[in-house]
Short mmCIF file of C-alpha atoms in Angstrom, two decimals:
data_model
loop_
_atom_site.label_atom_id
_atom_site.label_comp_id
_atom_site.label_asym_id
_atom_site.label_seq_id
_atom_site.Cartn_x
_atom_site.Cartn_y
_atom_site.Cartn_z
CA MET L 1 74.56 286.21 107.01
CA ILE L 2 77.91 286.80 108.74
CA SER L 3 79.18 283.58 107.36
CA ARG L 4 78.83 284.33 103.65
CA ARG L 5 81.99 286.31 102.96
CA ASP L 6 84.04 284.42 105.51
CA PHE L 7 82.91 281.24 103.90
CA LEU L 8 83.88 282.36 100.43
CA ARG L 9 87.17 283.75 101.62
CA GLY L 10 87.91 280.54 103.46
CA VAL L 11 86.92 278.20 100.69
CA SER L 12 88.44 279.94 97.74
CA GLY L 13 89.76 283.45 97.74
CA ALA L 14 90.41 283.13 94.06
CA VAL L 15 86.84 282.25 93.21
CA ALA L 16 85.51 285.10 95.35
CA ALA L 17 87.86 287.58 93.73
CA ALA L 18 87.06 286.37 90.23
CA GLY L 19 83.36 286.78 90.85
CA ALA L 20 83.67 290.10 92.65
CA ILE L 21 83.09 292.25 89.63
CA HIS L 22 80.75 291.09 86.93
CA PRO L 23 82.06 291.38 83.39
CA LEU L 24 81.23 294.21 81.10
CA LEU L 25 77.99 293.53 79.32
CA THR L 26 76.72 295.88 76.72
CA TRP L 27 73.18 296.56 75.61
CA ALA L 28 72.15 295.75 72.11
CA ALA L 29 71.57 298.81 69.98
CA ASP L 30 69.31 296.69 67.86
CA ASP L 31 67.09 298.03 65.12
CA SER L 32 65.34 294.71 64.53
CA ALA L 33 62.71 295.53 67.10
CA VAL L 34 59.98 293.06 67.97
CA VAL L 35 56.40 294.29 67.97
CA ILE L 36 54.53 293.26 71.11
CA PRO L 37 51.35 295.27 71.62
CA GLY L 38 51.21 296.89 75.05
CA GLU L 39 54.96 296.59 75.67
CA GLU L 40 57.60 299.18 74.91
CA GLY L 41 61.38 299.15 74.60
CA LEU L 42 61.91 296.02 76.71
CA ILE L 43 64.73 293.56 76.08
CA VAL L 44 63.39 290.36 74.50
CA ARG L 45 64.91 287.46 76.41
CA SER L 46 62.32 285.23 74.79
CA ALA L 47 59.26 285.89 72.66
CA ARG L 48 57.80 282.40 73.23
CA PHE L 49 57.48 281.89 76.22
CA LEU L 50 57.35 285.62 76.77
CA ASP L 51 60.21 286.89 78.93
CA LEU L 52 60.86 290.64 78.69
CA GLU L 53 63.40 292.64 80.68
CA MET L 54 63.36 296.34 81.48
CA PRO L 55 66.53 298.17 80.43
CA PRO L 56 67.98 299.79 83.58
CA ALA L 57 67.76 303.28 82.04
CA PHE L 58 63.96 302.96 82.34
CA ILE L 59 64.25 303.28 86.13
CA ASP L 60 63.50 306.96 86.08
CA SER L 61 60.22 307.01 87.96
CA TRP L 62 59.15 305.49 91.27
CA ILE L 63 56.21 303.76 89.61
CA THR L 64 57.06 301.71 86.53
CA PRO L 65 54.60 302.23 83.67
CA VAL L 66 52.97 298.94 82.64
CA PRO L 67 54.53 298.92 79.12
CA HIS L 68 57.96 299.04 80.81
CA PHE L 69 57.21 296.42 83.44
CA PHE L 70 59.15 293.17 82.99
CA VAL L 71 57.25 290.05 81.92
CA ARG L 72 58.11 286.55 83.07
CA ASN L 73 56.12 283.59 81.76
CA HIS L 74 56.99 279.99 82.50
CA MET L 75 54.53 278.51 80.02
CA HIS L 76 52.19 279.57 77.23
CA GLU L 77 49.81 282.33 78.16
CA PRO L 78 46.17 281.19 78.36
CA SER L 79 44.76 281.14 74.82
CA THR L 80 41.36 282.27 76.08
CA LEU L 81 40.81 284.80 78.81
CA ASP L 82 37.27 285.86 79.25
CA ALA L 83 36.16 287.94 82.20
CA ALA L 84 32.55 286.86 81.66
CA THR L 85 33.25 283.18 82.21
CA TRP L 86 36.35 283.41 84.40
CA GLU L 87 36.04 281.81 87.82
CA LEU L 88 38.20 281.58 90.88
CA LYS L 89 37.73 278.40 92.89
CA VAL L 90 38.62 278.30 96.56
CA SER L 91 38.89 274.82 98.03
CA GLY L 92 40.93 272.47 100.18
CA GLU L 93 41.10 272.82 103.96
CA VAL L 94 38.11 275.19 104.14
CA GLU L 95 34.65 274.98 105.72
CA LYS L 96 32.86 276.30 102.66
CA PRO L 97 34.46 275.94 99.21
CA LEU L 98 33.71 278.94 97.02
CA THR L 99 33.52 279.86 93.39
CA LEU L 100 33.91 283.57 92.76
CA ASN L 101 33.38 285.30 89.44
CA PHE L 102 34.70 288.60 88.11
CA ALA L 103 31.74 290.58 89.46
CA ASP L 104 32.08 288.96 92.92
CA MET L 105 35.72 289.99 93.00
CA VAL L 106 35.02 293.53 91.89
CA ARG L 107 32.37 293.84 94.64
CA MET L 108 34.85 293.00 97.38
CA GLU L 109 36.61 295.80 99.21
CA PRO L 110 39.80 296.63 97.30
CA HIS L 111 43.12 297.35 98.91
CA THR L 112 46.17 298.87 97.19
CA VAL L 113 49.80 297.92 97.74
CA THR L 114 52.74 299.59 96.03
CA ASN L 115 55.10 296.71 95.50
CA THR L 116 58.47 296.13 93.92
CA LEU L 117 58.14 292.84 92.06
CA GLU L 118 61.38 291.11 91.17
CA CYS L 119 61.99 287.77 89.52
CA ALA L 120 64.08 285.49 91.75
CA GLY L 121 66.40 285.01 88.78
CA ASN L 122 67.10 288.72 88.20
CA GLY L 123 70.89 289.14 87.80
CA ARG L 124 71.36 285.46 86.97
CA ALA L 125 73.51 286.43 83.95
CA PHE L 126 76.18 287.77 86.33
CA GLN L 127 76.62 284.52 88.28
CA ARG L 128 79.93 282.69 87.82
CA PRO L 129 80.12 279.87 87.08
CA ARG L 130 77.23 280.50 84.72
CA VAL L 131 73.85 278.97 85.47
CA PRO L 132 70.94 277.93 83.24
CA GLY L 133 67.71 279.91 83.03
CA VAL L 134 66.52 283.17 81.52
CA GLN L 135 69.67 285.30 81.39
CA TRP L 136 68.29 288.34 83.21
CA GLN L 137 70.75 291.14 83.92
CA ARG L 138 69.35 294.04 85.99
CA GLY L 139 65.82 294.58 84.82
CA ALA L 140 63.54 291.69 85.85
CA VAL L 141 62.16 294.12 88.41
CA GLY L 142 59.60 296.90 88.55
CA THR L 143 57.35 298.79 90.95
CA ALA L 144 53.61 299.16 90.53
CA ARG L 145 50.45 299.89 92.50
CA PHE L 146 48.50 296.67 92.66
CA SER L 147 44.93 296.59 93.87
CA GLY L 148 42.25 294.04 94.51
CA PRO L 149 40.63 292.18 97.37
CA ARG L 150 42.79 290.94 100.21
CA LEU L 151 43.43 287.20 100.04
CA ARG L 152 42.52 286.99 103.72
CA ASP L 153 39.01 288.35 103.02
CA ILE L 154 38.51 285.58 100.47
CA LEU L 155 39.93 282.96 102.85
CA HIS L 156 37.71 284.33 105.61
CA GLN L 157 34.61 283.82 103.45
CA ALA L 158 35.64 280.23 102.87
CA GLY L 159 36.63 279.63 106.50
CA VAL L 160 40.09 278.13 106.79
CA LYS L 161 40.11 274.97 108.92
CA PRO L 162 42.74 274.65 111.67
CA THR L 163 44.48 272.11 109.40
CA GLY L 164 45.06 274.80 106.73
CA LYS L 165 48.76 275.68 106.81
CA HIS L 166 49.64 276.64 103.23
CA VAL L 167 47.82 278.32 100.37
CA MET L 168 48.34 277.08 96.83
CA PHE L 169 47.86 279.14 93.67
CA HIS L 170 47.15 277.73 90.24
CA GLY L 171 46.77 279.79 87.08
CA LEU L 172 45.38 279.26 83.60
CA ASP L 173 48.74 279.13 81.80
CA GLU L 174 48.87 276.31 79.27
CA VAL L 175 51.29 273.55 80.04
CA PRO L 176 52.96 271.82 77.11
CA SER L 177 53.35 268.01 77.02
CA LYS L 178 54.75 266.52 80.24
CA VAL L 179 56.00 269.82 81.69
CA PRO L 180 54.97 270.10 85.35
CA PRO L 181 52.28 272.76 85.86
CA PHE L 182 53.27 276.07 87.38
CA ILE L 183 51.81 275.62 90.86
CA ARG L 184 53.30 277.03 94.05
CA SER L 185 52.18 277.67 97.61
CA ILE L 186 52.82 280.22 100.36
CA PRO L 187 52.52 279.68 104.13
CA ILE L 188 49.18 280.66 105.70
CA GLU L 189 50.83 283.44 107.76
CA LYS L 190 51.82 285.29 104.60
CA ALA L 191 48.50 284.47 102.93
CA ILE L 192 46.51 286.21 105.68
CA ASP L 193 48.84 289.21 105.86
CA GLU L 194 46.84 292.40 105.33
CA ASP L 195 48.94 293.27 102.26
CA THR L 196 48.64 289.98 100.37
CA LEU L 197 46.16 290.54 97.57
CA ILE L 198 44.37 288.99 94.69
CA ALA L 199 45.23 291.88 92.41
CA MET L 200 42.94 292.84 89.55
CA ARG L 201 44.42 296.21 88.76
CA MET L 202 47.92 297.54 88.15
CA ASN L 203 48.70 301.27 88.23
CA GLY L 204 44.99 302.06 88.22
CA ALA L 205 44.05 300.03 85.15
CA GLU L 206 42.84 296.49 84.68
CA LEU L 207 45.67 293.95 84.56
CA THR L 208 46.88 293.38 81.04
CA ARG L 209 47.08 289.90 79.61
CA HIS L 210 50.85 289.66 80.07
CA HIS L 211 50.50 290.64 83.73
CA GLY L 212 47.85 288.07 84.58
CA PHE L 213 44.39 289.33 83.55
CA PRO L 214 41.88 289.05 85.08
CA ALA L 215 43.44 288.35 88.50
CA ARG L 216 46.79 287.44 89.96
CA ALA L 217 48.16 286.78 93.40
CA LEU L 218 50.26 289.63 94.77
CA VAL L 219 52.55 288.47 97.55
CA PRO L 220 54.37 291.68 98.47
CA GLY L 221 58.10 291.66 99.14
CA TRP L 222 58.44 288.09 97.92
CA ILE L 223 59.95 286.67 94.73
CA GLY L 224 57.83 287.24 91.64
CA ALA L 225 57.07 283.52 91.27
CA ALA L 226 54.91 283.70 94.42
CA SER L 227 52.53 286.07 92.64
CA CYS L 228 50.80 283.59 90.32
CA LYS L 229 49.17 285.09 87.21
CA TRP L 230 45.83 284.27 85.50
CA LEU L 231 44.72 282.89 88.85
CA SER L 232 41.92 280.31 88.68
CA GLU L 233 42.34 278.24 91.81
CA ILE L 234 43.24 278.86 95.43
CA LYS L 235 43.57 275.74 97.52
CA VAL L 236 44.29 275.61 101.23
CA LEU L 237 46.64 272.74 102.05
CA ASP L 238 47.82 271.08 105.22
CA LYS L 239 51.40 271.18 103.97
CA GLU L 240 53.60 272.95 101.47
CA PHE L 241 52.67 272.16 97.86
CA ASP L 242 54.84 269.39 96.51
CA GLY L 243 55.71 270.04 92.87
CA ASN L 244 58.54 271.01 90.55
CA PHE L 245 58.26 274.77 91.10
CA MET L 246 58.47 274.36 94.90
CA LYS L 247 61.03 271.57 94.85
CA PRO L 248 63.63 271.51 93.31
CA GLY L 249 62.56 274.81 91.66
CA TYR L 250 62.78 278.13 93.53
CA ARG L 251 64.74 276.68 96.43
CA TYR L 252 67.74 278.14 98.14
CA PRO L 253 70.53 276.27 99.95
CA ASN L 254 70.39 276.45 103.77
CA HIS L 255 74.16 276.85 103.84
CA PRO L 256 76.31 278.65 101.29
CA LEU L 257 77.45 276.42 98.46
CA LYS L 258 80.83 276.35 96.87
CA PRO L 259 80.41 277.84 93.37
CA GLY L 260 79.67 274.94 91.04
CA ASP L 261 78.29 272.59 93.69
CA PRO L 262 74.86 271.02 93.19
CA LEU L 263 71.89 271.89 95.38
CA ASN L 264 70.99 269.30 97.99
CA VAL L 265 67.20 269.73 98.01
CA ASP L 266 66.93 268.19 101.48
CA ASP L 267 69.19 270.94 102.80
CA SER L 268 67.34 273.83 101.17
CA HIS L 269 64.24 275.97 101.66
CA PRO L 270 61.71 277.60 99.33
CA LEU L 271 62.54 281.17 98.39
CA THR L 272 60.39 283.79 100.09
CA ALA L 273 61.38 287.47 100.51
CA LEU L 274 63.72 289.32 98.19
CA ASN L 275 67.29 290.27 99.04
CA VAL L 276 68.72 293.71 99.74
CA LYS L 277 69.80 295.10 96.38
CA SER L 278 70.49 298.24 94.38
CA VAL L 279 70.93 298.84 90.68
CA ILE L 280 72.42 301.75 88.79
CA ALA L 281 69.96 303.13 86.24
CA SER L 282 72.28 305.82 84.96
CA PRO L 283 74.95 306.17 83.75
CA THR L 284 74.69 302.94 81.82
CA ASP L 285 77.56 300.59 81.26
CA ASP L 286 80.07 301.81 78.64
CA TRP L 287 78.71 305.35 78.67
CA THR L 288 80.91 308.29 77.71
CA SER L 289 80.31 311.43 79.73
CA LYS L 290 80.90 314.75 78.02
CA SER L 291 80.86 316.49 81.38
CA ARG L 292 82.91 316.06 84.55
CA THR L 293 79.73 316.19 86.60
CA VAL L 294 77.90 312.89 86.46
CA ASN L 295 74.48 312.31 87.98
CA ILE L 296 74.50 308.74 89.26
CA HIS L 297 71.07 307.37 90.09
CA GLY L 298 69.16 304.17 90.49
CA ALA L 299 66.82 302.21 92.74
CA ALA L 300 67.26 300.03 95.83
CA TRP L 301 64.91 297.54 97.46
CA ALA L 302 64.94 294.89 100.15
CA GLY L 303 61.78 292.76 99.93
CA ASP L 304 59.91 293.18 103.19
CA ALA L 305 62.65 295.27 104.83
CA ASP L 306 63.33 299.00 104.39
CA ILE L 307 66.28 300.54 102.60
CA VAL L 308 68.21 302.64 105.11
CA LYS L 309 71.27 303.55 103.07
CA VAL L 310 72.65 303.47 99.54
CA GLU L 311 76.33 304.14 98.97
CA VAL L 312 78.18 304.86 95.76
CA SER L 313 81.84 304.29 94.97
CA THR L 314 83.52 305.92 91.98
CA ASP L 315 86.93 304.36 92.61
CA SER L 316 86.18 300.64 92.30
CA GLY L 317 85.21 300.30 95.96
CA ALA L 318 88.12 302.03 97.70
CA THR L 319 85.86 304.75 99.14
CA TRP L 320 82.07 305.08 99.41
CA GLN L 321 79.77 308.12 99.56
CA ALA L 322 76.16 308.13 100.76
CA ALA L 323 73.61 308.66 98.01
CA GLN L 324 70.50 310.71 98.57
CA LEU L 325 67.33 308.65 98.95
CA GLY L 326 64.20 309.68 97.05
CA ARG L 327 61.13 310.92 98.90
CA ASP L 328 58.67 308.36 97.57
CA ARG L 329 58.44 305.32 99.77
CA ALA L 330 56.10 302.46 100.67
CA LYS L 331 56.57 299.36 102.77
CA TYR L 332 57.31 297.00 99.89
CA ALA L 333 58.54 299.45 97.29
CA TRP L 334 61.98 300.44 96.11
CA ARG L 335 63.58 303.77 96.97
CA LEU L 336 65.05 305.79 94.17
CA TRP L 337 68.48 307.22 94.97
CA SER L 338 70.89 309.66 93.38
CA HIS L 339 74.39 311.00 93.80
CA SER L 340 76.00 313.87 91.96
CA TRP L 341 79.69 313.30 91.38
CA LYS L 342 82.44 315.38 89.84
CA ALA L 343 85.13 313.32 88.18
CA PRO L 344 88.59 314.53 89.22
CA GLN L 345 89.99 314.10 85.72
CA VAL L 346 89.38 312.64 82.28
CA GLY L 347 89.57 308.86 82.33
CA ASP L 348 87.85 305.53 82.87
CA TYR L 349 85.89 304.94 86.05
CA THR L 350 84.15 302.03 87.66
CA ILE L 351 81.05 303.09 89.56
CA LEU L 352 79.58 300.78 92.19
CA SER L 353 76.42 300.95 94.29
CA ARG L 354 75.47 299.05 97.43
CA ALA L 355 72.40 299.20 99.65
CA THR L 356 71.86 298.49 103.35
CA ASP L 357 68.47 297.60 104.83
CA SER L 358 66.63 297.83 108.16
CA GLN L 359 67.56 294.23 108.97
CA GLY L 360 71.24 295.19 108.87
CA ARG L 361 71.88 293.43 105.57
CA THR L 362 74.28 295.06 103.12
CA GLN L 363 74.79 294.04 99.51
CA PRO L 364 77.90 291.90 99.28
CA GLU L 365 80.79 292.34 96.92
CA THR L 366 80.17 288.80 95.64
CA ALA L 367 76.70 287.25 95.61
CA ASP L 368 76.10 283.82 97.09
CA TRP L 369 76.31 281.34 94.26
CA ASN L 370 73.56 278.77 93.77
CA PRO L 371 72.86 276.50 90.78
CA SER L 372 69.86 278.50 89.54
CA GLY L 373 71.38 281.90 90.24
CA TYR L 374 68.56 283.06 92.52
CA LEU L 375 68.61 286.30 94.53
CA TYR L 376 71.75 287.69 92.89
CA ASN L 377 72.58 290.87 94.77
CA ALA L 378 76.27 291.74 94.46
CA TYR L 379 77.22 295.45 94.26
CA ASP L 380 75.96 296.85 90.99
CA GLN L 381 78.65 298.11 88.68
CA VAL L 382 79.00 300.26 85.55
CA LYS L 383 82.13 301.35 83.73
CA ILE L 384 82.13 304.79 82.19
CA HIS L 385 84.52 307.08 80.38
CA VAL L 386 84.76 310.76 81.29
CA ALA L 387 85.87 312.47 78.07
CA THR L 388 86.37 316.14 78.88
CA MET B 1 30.20 297.12 86.52
CA SER B 2 30.03 294.68 83.69
CA PRO B 3 33.08 292.58 82.99
CA PRO B 4 35.05 293.87 80.04
CA LYS B 5 35.42 292.03 76.83
CA PHE B 6 38.84 290.70 76.32
CA VAL B 7 39.68 289.98 72.75
CA LEU B 8 42.53 287.64 72.57
CA LEU B 9 44.81 286.64 69.81
CA SER B 10 47.16 283.81 70.08
CA PHE B 11 49.74 283.84 67.39
CA ARG B 12 52.88 282.07 66.52
CA ALA B 13 55.47 283.56 64.26
CA LYS B 14 57.56 280.70 63.11
CA ARG B 15 60.09 280.34 60.36
CA GLY B 16 58.87 283.24 58.26
CA ILE B 17 55.20 282.34 58.26
CA CYS B 18 52.73 284.22 60.33
CA PHE B 19 49.72 282.18 61.27
CA PHE B 20 47.17 282.09 64.01
CA SER B 21 46.67 279.04 66.09
CA LYS B 22 43.47 280.12 67.80
CA ALA B 23 40.45 282.05 66.69
CA THR B 24 39.58 285.24 68.46
CA ARG B 25 37.07 285.10 71.26
CA THR B 26 35.10 287.78 72.97
CA ALA B 27 33.09 287.67 76.16
CA ASP B 28 30.05 286.89 74.07
CA SER B 29 31.21 284.78 71.18
CA SER B 30 28.15 285.57 69.11
CA SER B 31 29.08 289.26 69.18
CA LEU B 32 32.17 289.10 67.05
CA SER B 33 30.93 292.29 65.49
CA LEU B 34 32.03 293.89 62.27
CA LEU B 35 34.03 296.36 64.33
CA GLY B 36 35.68 293.52 66.19
CA THR B 37 36.48 291.72 62.97
CA THR B 38 37.98 294.85 61.46
CA LYS B 39 40.11 295.36 64.55
CA VAL B 40 41.24 291.78 64.41
CA ALA B 41 42.16 292.16 60.78
CA ALA B 42 44.13 295.29 61.60
CA VAL B 43 45.99 293.53 64.39
CA LEU B 44 46.64 290.63 62.06
CA LEU B 45 48.15 292.96 59.50
CA VAL B 46 50.37 294.60 62.09
CA LEU B 47 51.49 291.26 63.46
CA CYS B 48 52.35 289.92 60.04
CA SER B 49 54.25 293.05 59.05
CA LEU B 50 57.97 293.27 58.67
CA PRO B 51 59.20 294.05 62.20
CA LEU B 52 57.78 290.83 63.55
CA LEU B 53 59.20 288.77 60.73
CA ARG B 54 62.58 290.38 61.13
CA ALA B 55 62.46 289.52 64.80
CA GLN B 56 61.64 285.85 64.36
CA SER B 57 63.60 283.45 66.45
CA PRO B 58 67.17 283.24 65.23
CA GLU B 59 68.20 280.11 63.36
CA LEU B 60 70.25 277.70 65.40
CA PRO B 61 73.86 277.50 64.17
CA ALA B 62 74.73 275.09 61.37
CA GLY B 63 75.77 271.60 62.40
CA PRO B 64 74.94 267.94 61.87
CA VAL B 65 71.94 267.97 64.26
CA GLN B 66 70.74 271.51 63.54
CA ALA B 67 67.55 270.43 61.77
CA LYS B 68 66.62 267.68 64.22
CA LEU B 69 67.36 269.86 67.21
CA THR B 70 65.31 272.73 65.80
CA THR B 71 62.34 270.40 65.44
CA ALA B 72 62.72 268.81 68.87
CA CYS B 73 63.69 271.89 70.85
CA THR B 74 61.61 274.75 69.49
CA GLU B 75 58.26 273.03 69.78
CA CYS B 76 57.41 274.56 73.15
CA HIS B 77 59.66 277.64 73.17
CA GLU B 78 61.72 279.59 70.71
CA SER B 79 65.44 279.21 70.02
CA ARG B 80 66.39 282.31 72.04
CA ILE B 81 65.86 280.37 75.26
CA ILE B 82 68.56 278.01 74.09
CA ILE B 83 71.03 280.40 72.45
CA GLN B 84 71.22 282.75 75.46
CA GLN B 85 72.62 279.96 77.67
CA ARG B 86 76.38 279.65 78.25
CA LEU B 87 76.81 276.26 79.83
CA SER B 88 79.30 273.50 80.44
CA LYS B 89 78.77 270.08 78.95
CA THR B 90 77.60 268.78 82.34
CA ALA B 91 75.02 271.54 82.57
CA TRP B 92 73.85 270.99 78.98
CA THR B 93 73.46 267.28 79.73
CA LYS B 94 71.16 268.13 82.65
CA GLU B 95 69.15 270.54 80.47
CA VAL B 96 68.66 268.07 77.63
CA ASP B 97 67.65 265.30 80.03
CA LYS B 98 65.21 267.64 81.81
CA MET B 99 63.63 268.62 78.49
CA ILE B 100 63.32 264.97 77.44
CA LYS B 101 61.61 264.24 80.75
CA TRP B 102 59.28 267.18 80.07
CA GLY B 103 58.31 265.80 76.68
CA ALA B 104 60.93 266.84 74.12
CA LEU B 105 60.92 264.24 71.37
CA VAL B 106 64.57 263.29 71.10
CA ASP B 107 65.54 260.00 69.51
CA PRO B 108 67.77 258.27 72.10
CA VAL B 109 70.49 257.87 69.44
CA ASP B 110 70.58 261.67 69.03
CA ARG B 111 70.86 262.59 72.72
CA ASP B 112 74.66 262.64 72.86
CA SER B 113 75.04 264.57 69.60
CA PHE B 114 72.50 267.13 70.86
CA ILE B 115 74.59 267.64 74.00
CA GLU B 116 77.77 267.84 71.92
CA TYR B 117 76.22 270.42 69.57
CA LEU B 118 74.85 272.57 72.39
CA SER B 119 78.04 272.56 74.43
CA THR B 120 80.13 273.36 71.35
CA ASN B 121 77.91 276.23 70.20
CA PHE B 122 76.91 277.71 73.57
CA PRO B 123 79.87 277.22 75.93
CA PRO B 124 80.53 279.29 79.11
CA ASP B 125 83.31 281.41 77.57
CA LYS B 126 81.35 282.62 74.55
CA ALA B 127 80.32 286.32 74.57
CA PRO B 128 76.76 286.94 75.76
CA GLU B 129 74.01 286.96 73.15
CA GLN B 130 72.67 290.35 72.06
CA MET B 131 68.91 290.35 72.39
CA PRO B 132 66.50 292.54 70.40
CA ARG B 133 64.20 295.15 71.90
CA VAL B 134 60.45 295.47 71.84
CA ALA B 135 59.59 298.31 69.46
CA ALA B 136 59.32 301.61 71.29
CA ASN B 137 56.62 304.16 70.65
CA LYS B 138 58.69 306.96 72.11
CA LYS B 139 62.39 307.46 71.62
CA ARG B 140 64.18 306.88 74.92
#
């Protein structure tokens, strides 16, 4: 981690400086709203496949209500989802392959994990040079209480053989034409972690269709893509799953790349845990404050590490003040934070936030660039005008 | 606890027409009750109403390959996935070739003009696309 900024400085100070502050992006005040039952107020990045982003102003509660929770689909949603006929097959490197139905799953002891789920591509729109993919800004993230049986209880029933090293998830999403299916795997150590679930409920209610009904993997602290929706198959493998969404998809360079350079897949690793990151929920970009006193607040998270500090700068990074961390906390969940600030005078201000975690990581001024824009975590930034 | 019924509608709103590609199914297909049918009809009405039509995928910009590209490139996903990108010609070339590999039906003679069209209309320095919102029940 030490090398990142030094690297960028060494390679190209100009590039680092240019990317330091992401450009002003404004939210659409759009009256041509799209009707999507069960969802509310989200930004439509795509209606088919469904990709919906939460506006940052919605981060006003520790738990994100399901209608505000971002949706990320890679393919068509299953056209039929029927709890009565749904089955989950467990196979591969196991002593006793299993087929579990909805009732079997409901009978198993449930466990609840409050988890901040973030798409690996969240913030991609701020990467320079620009990268292809869903152009998420701040809101491909949310926090919910997920519950369901532990994956390890299911694996225990099946009896993992000593050769079982990775666990593959496959869902019911419908794959068009020659598109590679959305299949990924996680290492066995994470699969048998006490907090890795096959979630069937979200915030106390059954999963909705867009969030993976009837069951999804929930791999806490890790990129959203690990938590496969509409789960129908769990397969224990002797090696990492080899397919598009493990390689070249969802991979991260082992060494920092020069912005614009291609990824060398043989010198990269699959993405796992999320980065340390904070976002400003309020004020929003371009906001005009009618008061000198501005309540700055947002959320910060760090995958499987804890947030230890969030700092706010109201002078473009010259000085930083510690924000107050919210009381609600859980191992894999974000911390809300807030900071009350009195503007010294009328004028334009750039407000920044940066988080530090229990592993000693601090959000950088410039995020590491990679060709798919994964794990973007530069300081968050909003520009506001104080009018009186 | 008996598994819940999950009525599912798969719809496509394309080019001003609202039609349904799949019939509705319930846990017990024989029990598509009157109530269920009424509900389905209500949902159908809502889905076909104005807001959805207004929010159809935007037309791709005019140009010599607009029609061909619309046919080839909005078969699997809508145009918003394309128009939100801001890419160099090199990056557009990679995207088009990836989509062809994944099954996009592009006549080989059209490949270069597709890339030309995309990199002219959606270049890195163009302002970001404004995306619509999902209708809100409450005012935020």
